mmCIF file of C-alpha atoms in Angstrom:
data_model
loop_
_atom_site.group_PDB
_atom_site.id
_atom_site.type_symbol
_atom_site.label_atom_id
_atom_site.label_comp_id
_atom_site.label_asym_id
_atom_site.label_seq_id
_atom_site.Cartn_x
_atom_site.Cartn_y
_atom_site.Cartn_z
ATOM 1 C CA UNK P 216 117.957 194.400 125.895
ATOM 2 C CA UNK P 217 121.490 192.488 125.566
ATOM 3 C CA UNK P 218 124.049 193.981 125.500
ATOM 4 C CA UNK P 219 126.475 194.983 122.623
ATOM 5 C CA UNK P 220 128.250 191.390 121.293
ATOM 6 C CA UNK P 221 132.042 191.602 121.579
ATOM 7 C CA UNK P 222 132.845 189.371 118.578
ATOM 8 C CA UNK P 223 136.663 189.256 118.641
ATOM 9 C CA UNK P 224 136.740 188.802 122.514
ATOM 10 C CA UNK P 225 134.804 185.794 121.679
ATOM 11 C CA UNK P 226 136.962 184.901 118.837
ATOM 12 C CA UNK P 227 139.845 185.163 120.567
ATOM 13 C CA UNK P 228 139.081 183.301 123.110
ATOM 14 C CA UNK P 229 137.168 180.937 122.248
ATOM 15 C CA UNK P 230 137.883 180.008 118.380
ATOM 16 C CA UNK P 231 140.464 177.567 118.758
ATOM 17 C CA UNK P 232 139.040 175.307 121.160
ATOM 18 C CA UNK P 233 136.117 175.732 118.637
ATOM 19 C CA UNK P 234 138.636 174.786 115.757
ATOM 20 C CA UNK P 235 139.810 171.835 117.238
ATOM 21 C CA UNK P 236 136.437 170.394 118.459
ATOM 22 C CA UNK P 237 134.918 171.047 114.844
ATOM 23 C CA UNK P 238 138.030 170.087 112.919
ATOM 24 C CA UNK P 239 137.962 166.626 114.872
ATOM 25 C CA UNK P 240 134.483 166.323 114.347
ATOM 26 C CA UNK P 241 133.757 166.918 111.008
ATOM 27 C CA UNK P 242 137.443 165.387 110.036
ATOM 28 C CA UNK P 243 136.930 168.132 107.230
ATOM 29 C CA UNK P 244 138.759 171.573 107.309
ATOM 30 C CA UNK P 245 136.802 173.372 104.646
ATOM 31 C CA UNK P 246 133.364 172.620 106.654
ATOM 32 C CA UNK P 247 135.349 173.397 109.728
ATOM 33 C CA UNK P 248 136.212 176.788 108.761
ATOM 34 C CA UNK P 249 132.242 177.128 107.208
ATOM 35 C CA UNK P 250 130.941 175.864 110.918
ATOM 36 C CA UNK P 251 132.966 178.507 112.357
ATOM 37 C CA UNK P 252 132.294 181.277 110.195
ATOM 38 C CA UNK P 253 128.411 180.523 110.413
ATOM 39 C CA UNK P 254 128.875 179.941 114.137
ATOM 40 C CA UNK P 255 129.916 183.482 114.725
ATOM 41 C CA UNK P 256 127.591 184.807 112.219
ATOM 42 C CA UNK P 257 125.083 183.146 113.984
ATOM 43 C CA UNK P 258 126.075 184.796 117.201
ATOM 44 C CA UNK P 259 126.654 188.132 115.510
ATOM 45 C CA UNK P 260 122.905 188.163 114.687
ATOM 46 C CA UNK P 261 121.605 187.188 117.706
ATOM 47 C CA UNK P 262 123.306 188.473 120.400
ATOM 48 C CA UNK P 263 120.689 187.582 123.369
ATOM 49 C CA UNK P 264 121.685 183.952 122.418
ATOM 50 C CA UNK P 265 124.487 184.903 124.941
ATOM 51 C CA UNK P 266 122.116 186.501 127.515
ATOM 52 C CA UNK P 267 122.304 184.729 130.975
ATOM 53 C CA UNK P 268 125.200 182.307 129.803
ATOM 54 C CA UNK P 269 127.555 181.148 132.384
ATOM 55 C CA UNK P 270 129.515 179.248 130.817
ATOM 56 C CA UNK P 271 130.687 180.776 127.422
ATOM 57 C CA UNK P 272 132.912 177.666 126.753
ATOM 58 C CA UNK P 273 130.438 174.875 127.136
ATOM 59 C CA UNK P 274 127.600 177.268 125.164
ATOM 60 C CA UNK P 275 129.632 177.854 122.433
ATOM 61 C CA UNK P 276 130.656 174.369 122.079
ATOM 62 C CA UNK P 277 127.146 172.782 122.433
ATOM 63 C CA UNK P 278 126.364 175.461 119.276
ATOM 64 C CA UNK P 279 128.786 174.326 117.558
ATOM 65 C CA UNK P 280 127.817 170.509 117.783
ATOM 66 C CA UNK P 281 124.382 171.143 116.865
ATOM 67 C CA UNK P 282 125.968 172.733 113.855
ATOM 68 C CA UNK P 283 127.983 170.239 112.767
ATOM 69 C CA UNK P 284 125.368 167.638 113.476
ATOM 70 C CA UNK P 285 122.999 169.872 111.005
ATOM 71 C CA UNK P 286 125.651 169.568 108.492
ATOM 72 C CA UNK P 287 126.637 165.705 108.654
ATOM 73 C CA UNK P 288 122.213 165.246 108.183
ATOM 74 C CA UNK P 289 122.402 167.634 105.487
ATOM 75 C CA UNK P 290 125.028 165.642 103.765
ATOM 76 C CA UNK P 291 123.872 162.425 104.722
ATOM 77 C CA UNK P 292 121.115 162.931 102.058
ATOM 78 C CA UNK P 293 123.389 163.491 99.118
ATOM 79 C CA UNK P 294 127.020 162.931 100.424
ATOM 80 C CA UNK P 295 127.331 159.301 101.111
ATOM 81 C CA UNK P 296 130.895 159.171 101.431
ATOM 82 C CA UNK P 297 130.861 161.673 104.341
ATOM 83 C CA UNK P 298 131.404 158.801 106.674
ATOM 84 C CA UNK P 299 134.090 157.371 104.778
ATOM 85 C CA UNK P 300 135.844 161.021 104.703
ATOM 86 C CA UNK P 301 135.869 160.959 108.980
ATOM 87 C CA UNK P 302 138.340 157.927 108.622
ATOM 88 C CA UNK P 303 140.844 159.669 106.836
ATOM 89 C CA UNK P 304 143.813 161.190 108.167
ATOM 90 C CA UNK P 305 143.120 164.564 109.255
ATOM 91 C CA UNK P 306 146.187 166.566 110.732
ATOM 92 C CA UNK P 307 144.230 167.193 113.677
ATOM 93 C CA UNK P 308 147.529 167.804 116.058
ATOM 94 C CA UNK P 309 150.417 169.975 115.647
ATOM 95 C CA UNK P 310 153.102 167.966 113.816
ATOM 96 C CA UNK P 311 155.542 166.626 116.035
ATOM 97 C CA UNK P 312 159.624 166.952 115.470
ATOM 98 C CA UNK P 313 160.345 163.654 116.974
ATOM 99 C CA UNK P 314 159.498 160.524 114.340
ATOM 100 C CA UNK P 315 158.264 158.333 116.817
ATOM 101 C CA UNK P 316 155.739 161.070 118.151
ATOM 102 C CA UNK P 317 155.012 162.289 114.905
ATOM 103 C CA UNK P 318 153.624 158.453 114.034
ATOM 104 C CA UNK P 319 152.043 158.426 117.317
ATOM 105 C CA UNK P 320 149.990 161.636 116.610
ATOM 106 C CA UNK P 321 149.483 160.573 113.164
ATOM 107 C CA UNK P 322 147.969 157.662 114.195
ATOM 108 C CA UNK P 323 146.082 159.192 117.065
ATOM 109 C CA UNK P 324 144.715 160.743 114.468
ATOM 110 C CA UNK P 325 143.287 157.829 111.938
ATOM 111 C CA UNK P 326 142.113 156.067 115.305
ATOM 112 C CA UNK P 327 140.120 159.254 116.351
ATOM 113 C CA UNK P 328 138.392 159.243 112.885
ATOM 114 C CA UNK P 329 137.605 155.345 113.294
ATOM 115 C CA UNK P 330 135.362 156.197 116.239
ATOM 116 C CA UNK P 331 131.809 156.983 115.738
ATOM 117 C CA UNK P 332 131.046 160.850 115.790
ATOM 118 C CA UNK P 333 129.302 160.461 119.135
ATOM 119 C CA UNK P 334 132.389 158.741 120.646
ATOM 120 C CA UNK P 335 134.745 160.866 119.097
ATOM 121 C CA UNK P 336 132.535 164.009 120.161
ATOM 122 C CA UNK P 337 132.665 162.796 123.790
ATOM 123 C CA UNK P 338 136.469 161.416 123.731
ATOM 124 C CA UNK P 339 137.286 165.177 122.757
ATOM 125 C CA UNK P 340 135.285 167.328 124.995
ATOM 126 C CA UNK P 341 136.819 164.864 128.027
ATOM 127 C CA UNK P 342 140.666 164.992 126.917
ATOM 128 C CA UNK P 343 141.244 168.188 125.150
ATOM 129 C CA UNK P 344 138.306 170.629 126.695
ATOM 130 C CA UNK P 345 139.238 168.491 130.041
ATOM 131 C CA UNK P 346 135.277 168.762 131.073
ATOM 132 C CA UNK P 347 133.646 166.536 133.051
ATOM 133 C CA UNK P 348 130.899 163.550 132.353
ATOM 134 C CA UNK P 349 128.063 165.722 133.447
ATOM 135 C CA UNK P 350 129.402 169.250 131.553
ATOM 136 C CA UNK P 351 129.811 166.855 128.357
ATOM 137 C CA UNK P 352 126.087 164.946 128.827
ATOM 138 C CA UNK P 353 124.835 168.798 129.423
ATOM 139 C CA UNK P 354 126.280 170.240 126.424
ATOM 140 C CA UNK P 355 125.633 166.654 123.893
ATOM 141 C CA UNK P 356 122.136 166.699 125.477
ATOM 142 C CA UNK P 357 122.814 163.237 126.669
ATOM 143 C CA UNK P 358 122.325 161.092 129.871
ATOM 144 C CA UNK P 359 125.503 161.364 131.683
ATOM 145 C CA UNK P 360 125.779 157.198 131.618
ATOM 146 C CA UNK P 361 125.574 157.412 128.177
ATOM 147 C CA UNK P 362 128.311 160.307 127.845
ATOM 148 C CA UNK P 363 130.417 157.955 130.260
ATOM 149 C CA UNK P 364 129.985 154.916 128.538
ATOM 150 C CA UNK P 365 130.645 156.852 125.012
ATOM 151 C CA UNK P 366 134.189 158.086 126.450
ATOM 152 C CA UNK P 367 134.979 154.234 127.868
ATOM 153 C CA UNK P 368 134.209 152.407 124.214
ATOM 154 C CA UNK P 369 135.870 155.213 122.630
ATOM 155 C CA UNK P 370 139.237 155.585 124.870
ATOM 156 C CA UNK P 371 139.333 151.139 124.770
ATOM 157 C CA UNK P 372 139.882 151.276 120.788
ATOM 158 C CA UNK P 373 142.072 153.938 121.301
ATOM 159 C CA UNK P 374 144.042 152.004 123.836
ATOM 160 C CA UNK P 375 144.026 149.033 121.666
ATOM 161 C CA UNK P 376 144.695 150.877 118.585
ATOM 162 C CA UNK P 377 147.675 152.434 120.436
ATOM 163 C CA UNK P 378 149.072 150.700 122.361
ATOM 164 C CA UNK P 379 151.856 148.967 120.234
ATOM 165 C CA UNK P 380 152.965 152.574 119.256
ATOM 166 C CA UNK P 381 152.915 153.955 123.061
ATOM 167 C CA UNK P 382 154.842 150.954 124.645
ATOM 168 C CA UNK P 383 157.305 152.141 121.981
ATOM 169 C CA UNK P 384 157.789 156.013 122.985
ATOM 170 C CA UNK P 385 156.941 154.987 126.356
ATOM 171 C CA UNK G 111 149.687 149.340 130.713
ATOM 172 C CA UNK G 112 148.576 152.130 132.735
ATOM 173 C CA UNK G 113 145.349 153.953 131.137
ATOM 174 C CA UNK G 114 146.159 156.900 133.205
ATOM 175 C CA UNK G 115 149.126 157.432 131.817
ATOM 176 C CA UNK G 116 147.931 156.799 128.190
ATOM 177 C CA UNK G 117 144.690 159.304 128.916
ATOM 178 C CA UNK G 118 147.876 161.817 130.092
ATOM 179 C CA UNK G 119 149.471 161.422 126.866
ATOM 180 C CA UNK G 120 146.640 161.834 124.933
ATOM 181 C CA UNK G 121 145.337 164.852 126.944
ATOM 182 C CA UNK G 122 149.294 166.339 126.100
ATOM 183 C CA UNK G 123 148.915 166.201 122.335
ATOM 184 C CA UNK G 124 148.719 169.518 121.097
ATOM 185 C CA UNK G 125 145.630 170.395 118.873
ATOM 186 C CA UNK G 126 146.579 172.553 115.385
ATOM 187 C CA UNK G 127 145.854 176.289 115.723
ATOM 188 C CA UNK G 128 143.004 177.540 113.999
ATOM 189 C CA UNK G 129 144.216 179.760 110.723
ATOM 190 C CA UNK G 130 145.504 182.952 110.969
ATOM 191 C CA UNK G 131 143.463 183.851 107.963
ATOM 192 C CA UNK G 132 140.154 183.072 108.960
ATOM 193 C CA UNK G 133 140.268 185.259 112.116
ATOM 194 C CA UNK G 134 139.979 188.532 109.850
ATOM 195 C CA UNK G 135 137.292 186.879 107.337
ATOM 196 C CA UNK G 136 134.922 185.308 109.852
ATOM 197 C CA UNK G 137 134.875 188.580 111.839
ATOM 198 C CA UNK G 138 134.469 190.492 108.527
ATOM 199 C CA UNK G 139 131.350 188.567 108.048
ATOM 200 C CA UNK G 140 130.395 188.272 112.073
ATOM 201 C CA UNK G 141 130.227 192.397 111.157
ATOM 202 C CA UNK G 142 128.428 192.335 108.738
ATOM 203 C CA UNK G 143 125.842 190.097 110.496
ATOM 204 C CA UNK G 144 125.212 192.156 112.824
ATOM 205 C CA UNK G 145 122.364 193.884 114.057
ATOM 206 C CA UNK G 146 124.120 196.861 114.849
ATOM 207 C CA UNK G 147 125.700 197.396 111.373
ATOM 208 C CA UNK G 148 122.822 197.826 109.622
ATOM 209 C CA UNK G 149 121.204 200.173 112.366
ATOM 210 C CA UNK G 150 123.260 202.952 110.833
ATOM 211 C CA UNK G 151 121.968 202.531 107.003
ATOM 212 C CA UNK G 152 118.141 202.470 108.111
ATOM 213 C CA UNK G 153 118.427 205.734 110.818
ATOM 214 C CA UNK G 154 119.945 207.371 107.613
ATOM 215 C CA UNK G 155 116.349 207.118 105.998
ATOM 216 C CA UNK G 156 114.186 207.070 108.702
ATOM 217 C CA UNK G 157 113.926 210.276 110.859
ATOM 218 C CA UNK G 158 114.416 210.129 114.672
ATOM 219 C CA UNK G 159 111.293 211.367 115.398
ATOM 220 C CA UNK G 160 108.914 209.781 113.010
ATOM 221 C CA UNK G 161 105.343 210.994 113.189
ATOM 222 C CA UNK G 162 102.597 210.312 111.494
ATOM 223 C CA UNK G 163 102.875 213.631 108.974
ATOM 224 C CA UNK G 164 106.465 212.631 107.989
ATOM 225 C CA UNK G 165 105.624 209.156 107.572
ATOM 226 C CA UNK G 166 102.848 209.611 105.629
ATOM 227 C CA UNK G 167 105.001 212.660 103.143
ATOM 228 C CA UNK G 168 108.189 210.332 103.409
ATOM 229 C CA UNK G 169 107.728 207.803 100.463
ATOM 230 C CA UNK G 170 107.403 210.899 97.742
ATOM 231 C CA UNK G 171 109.951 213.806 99.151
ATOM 232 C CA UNK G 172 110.037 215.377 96.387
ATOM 233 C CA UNK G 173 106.411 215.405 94.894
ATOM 234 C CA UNK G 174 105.272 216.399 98.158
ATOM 235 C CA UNK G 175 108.203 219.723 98.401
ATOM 236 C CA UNK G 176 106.853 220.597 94.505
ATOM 237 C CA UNK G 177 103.350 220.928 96.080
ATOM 238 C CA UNK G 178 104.271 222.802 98.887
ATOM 239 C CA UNK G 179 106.089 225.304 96.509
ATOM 240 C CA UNK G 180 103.200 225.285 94.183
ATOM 241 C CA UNK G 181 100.975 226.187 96.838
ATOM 242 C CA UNK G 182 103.566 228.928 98.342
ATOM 243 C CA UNK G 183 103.324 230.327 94.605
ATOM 244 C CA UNK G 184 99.445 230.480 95.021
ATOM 245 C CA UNK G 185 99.572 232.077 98.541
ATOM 246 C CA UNK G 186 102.451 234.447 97.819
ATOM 247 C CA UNK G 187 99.901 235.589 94.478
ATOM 248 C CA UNK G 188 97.209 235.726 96.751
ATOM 249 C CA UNK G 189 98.281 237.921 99.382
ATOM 250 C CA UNK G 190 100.054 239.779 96.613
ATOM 251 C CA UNK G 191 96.753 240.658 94.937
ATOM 252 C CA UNK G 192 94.692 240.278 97.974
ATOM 253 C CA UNK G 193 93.942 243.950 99.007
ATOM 254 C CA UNK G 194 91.486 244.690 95.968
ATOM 255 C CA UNK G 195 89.589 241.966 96.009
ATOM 256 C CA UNK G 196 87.604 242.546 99.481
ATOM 257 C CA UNK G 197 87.177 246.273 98.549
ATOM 258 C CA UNK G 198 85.426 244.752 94.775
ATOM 259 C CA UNK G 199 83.266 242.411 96.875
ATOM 260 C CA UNK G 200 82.557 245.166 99.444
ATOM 261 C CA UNK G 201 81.458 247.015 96.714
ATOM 262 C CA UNK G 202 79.315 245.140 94.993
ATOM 263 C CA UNK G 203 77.754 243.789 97.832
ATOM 264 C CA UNK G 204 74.132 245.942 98.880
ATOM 265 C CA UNK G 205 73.826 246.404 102.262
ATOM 266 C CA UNK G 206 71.284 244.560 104.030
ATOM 267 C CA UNK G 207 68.127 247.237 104.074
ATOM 268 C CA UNK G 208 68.688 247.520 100.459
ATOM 269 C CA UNK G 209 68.420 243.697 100.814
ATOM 270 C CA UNK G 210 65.736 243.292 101.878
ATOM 271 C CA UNK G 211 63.472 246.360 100.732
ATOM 272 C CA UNK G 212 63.971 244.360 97.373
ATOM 273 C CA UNK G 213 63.083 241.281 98.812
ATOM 274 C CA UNK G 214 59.952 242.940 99.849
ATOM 275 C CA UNK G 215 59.143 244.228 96.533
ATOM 276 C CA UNK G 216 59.953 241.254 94.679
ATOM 277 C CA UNK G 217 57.178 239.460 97.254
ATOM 278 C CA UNK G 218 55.017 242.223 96.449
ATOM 279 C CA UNK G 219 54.594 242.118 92.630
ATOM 280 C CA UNK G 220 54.483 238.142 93.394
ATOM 281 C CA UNK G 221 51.208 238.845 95.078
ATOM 282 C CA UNK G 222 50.244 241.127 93.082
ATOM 283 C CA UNK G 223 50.610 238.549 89.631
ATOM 284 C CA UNK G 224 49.346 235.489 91.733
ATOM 285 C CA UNK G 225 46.036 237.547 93.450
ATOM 286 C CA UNK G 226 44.550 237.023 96.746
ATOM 287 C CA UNK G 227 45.458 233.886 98.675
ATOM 288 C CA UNK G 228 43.050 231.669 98.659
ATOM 289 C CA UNK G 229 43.070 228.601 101.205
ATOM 290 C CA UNK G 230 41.049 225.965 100.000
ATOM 291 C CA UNK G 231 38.894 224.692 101.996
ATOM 292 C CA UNK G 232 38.546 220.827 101.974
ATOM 293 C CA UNK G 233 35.011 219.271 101.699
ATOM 294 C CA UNK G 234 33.985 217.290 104.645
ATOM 295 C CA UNK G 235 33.728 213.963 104.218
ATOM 296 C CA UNK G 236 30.059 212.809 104.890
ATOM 297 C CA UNK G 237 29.814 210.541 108.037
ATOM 298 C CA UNK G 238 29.416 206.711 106.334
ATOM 299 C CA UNK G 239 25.953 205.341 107.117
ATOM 300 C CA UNK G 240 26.369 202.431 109.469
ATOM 301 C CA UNK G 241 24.832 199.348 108.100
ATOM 302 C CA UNK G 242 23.335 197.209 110.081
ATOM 303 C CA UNK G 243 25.331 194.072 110.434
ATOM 304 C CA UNK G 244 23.135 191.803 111.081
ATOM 305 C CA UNK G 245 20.950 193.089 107.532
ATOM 306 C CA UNK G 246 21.984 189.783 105.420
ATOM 307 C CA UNK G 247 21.466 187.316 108.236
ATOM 308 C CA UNK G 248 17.747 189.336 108.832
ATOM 309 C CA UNK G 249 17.410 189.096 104.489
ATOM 310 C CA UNK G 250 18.225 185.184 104.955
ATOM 311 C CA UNK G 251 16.165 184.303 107.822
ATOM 312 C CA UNK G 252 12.882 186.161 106.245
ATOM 313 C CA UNK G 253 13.771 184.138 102.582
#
């Protein structure tokens, strides 16, 4: 027998790291917000999902992926332009005052989107969850070469994407 | 340039906060998900102690309380009118002797129209006459 869920605990702790995975994910806000809604639905109705979880973080994240991954098949199908939607600027970061930040972020941004999901998926679990190559092959379900290797390709076009714009606020 | 300190920058970028809006619609429908929301709305129908008599009167309440009062009108009629009746049987019931003395009688003039008893007696049946087998071989050998 599980115990009663504590929903907003969860929320409140967890939802924006949530957000910000799923939002640079997806590059989509409206499936973003539907991920997390039918993330914490999902949890709502099956509490014992969170039975003998350690790590609430890493589970919650790893549910989330799979969700998002469901979605981007589902589309696949009859979306075609999903891909092309990833490469658009998203405001994924909070704007910045300074101009020359503010294009660095913006372009962060379009750069993230160029990546594959898979890199992108790894690049953001390593700088903005700050988890290491074994929690992210763990929670992607992926050897942890492969997550390593994902996060080098990805942070290189990054870097070269970059660069010009960080030798400049630099 | 040093990756380190480009990985640093990137790690210091803020993300965007999630909505303030959403918080109170996802956990309105997180609620309503739940298990434990709709425990309330079935123990409302189903009693605490189900047993096998109340689940087998529950689907028809109120059929099943209009026979009961139906049958409390026949019982309350009954055991208002009830004294009378087992004096009227008592009554008109003989007594055993008288019972059978009229048994006896009726066996009497039965006896009397039918006559004597007679048993018949079944005929024996007259021991078969063995034949001898060997009689058609004996006619065939003296031919």
């Amino acid at each position: 027998m599980s115990a009663p869920l504590d929903v907003e605990r969860l929320y409140d702790e967890h939802a924006q790291a949530l957000f910000a995975f799923l939002l640079n994910f997806t590059r989509h806000e409206a499936d973003t917000r539907d991920l997390l809604q039918e993330l914490f639905v999902k949890l709502a109705k099956r509490p014992e999902l969170l039975d003998g979880v350690r790590d609430e973080r890493a589970f919650l994240l790893r549910l989330a992926h799979n969700l998002a991954i469901d979605l981007i098949r589902r589309r696949g199908t009859r979306d075609k332009h999903y891909e092309q939607l990833a490469g658009d600027s998203i405001a994924v970061f909070v704007p910045a005052h300074e101009p020359d930040e503010g294009a660095f972020r913006k372009a962060l941004s379009t750069a993230l989107g160029e990546l594959p999901p898979d890199q992108r998926a790894v690049v953001h679990l390593k700088l903005w969850e700050g988890l290491t190559f074994e929690q992210i092959a763990e929670l992607l379900g992926i050897p942890l070469n492969t997550a390593a290797s994902r996060y080098r390709y990805g942070l290189d076009k990054l870097r070269e994407r970059l660069r010009p714009l960080y030798d400049e606020i630099k | 340039m040093n990756p380190d300190d480009l990985e640093k920058h990137l790690r210091s970028q803020p993300m965007r906060q999630v909505p303030p809006q959403w918080r109170t619609d996802i956990l309105s429908a997180a609620r309503q998900a739940s298990p434990s929301e709709h425990a309330p709305r079935t123990t409302q129908h189903v009693p605490r102690s189900p047993s096998l008599f109340s689940t087998l009167l529950w689907p028809h309440p109120t059929a099943w309380a209009g026979l009961a009062a139906i049958w409390l009108l026949i019982l309350g009629f009954n055991l208002a009118t009830g004294p009378s009746a087992p004096l009227v049987a008592k009554r008109a019931s003989p007594t055993a002797p008288q019972v059978l003395m009229a048994f006896q009688e009726q066996e009497r003039l039965l006896s009397e129209l039918l006559g004597p008893r007679e048993t018949p007696v079944a005929e024996r049946p007259k021991p078969a006459q063995p034949r001898p087998r060997s009689e058609l071989r004996h006619r065939l050998l003296m031919a």
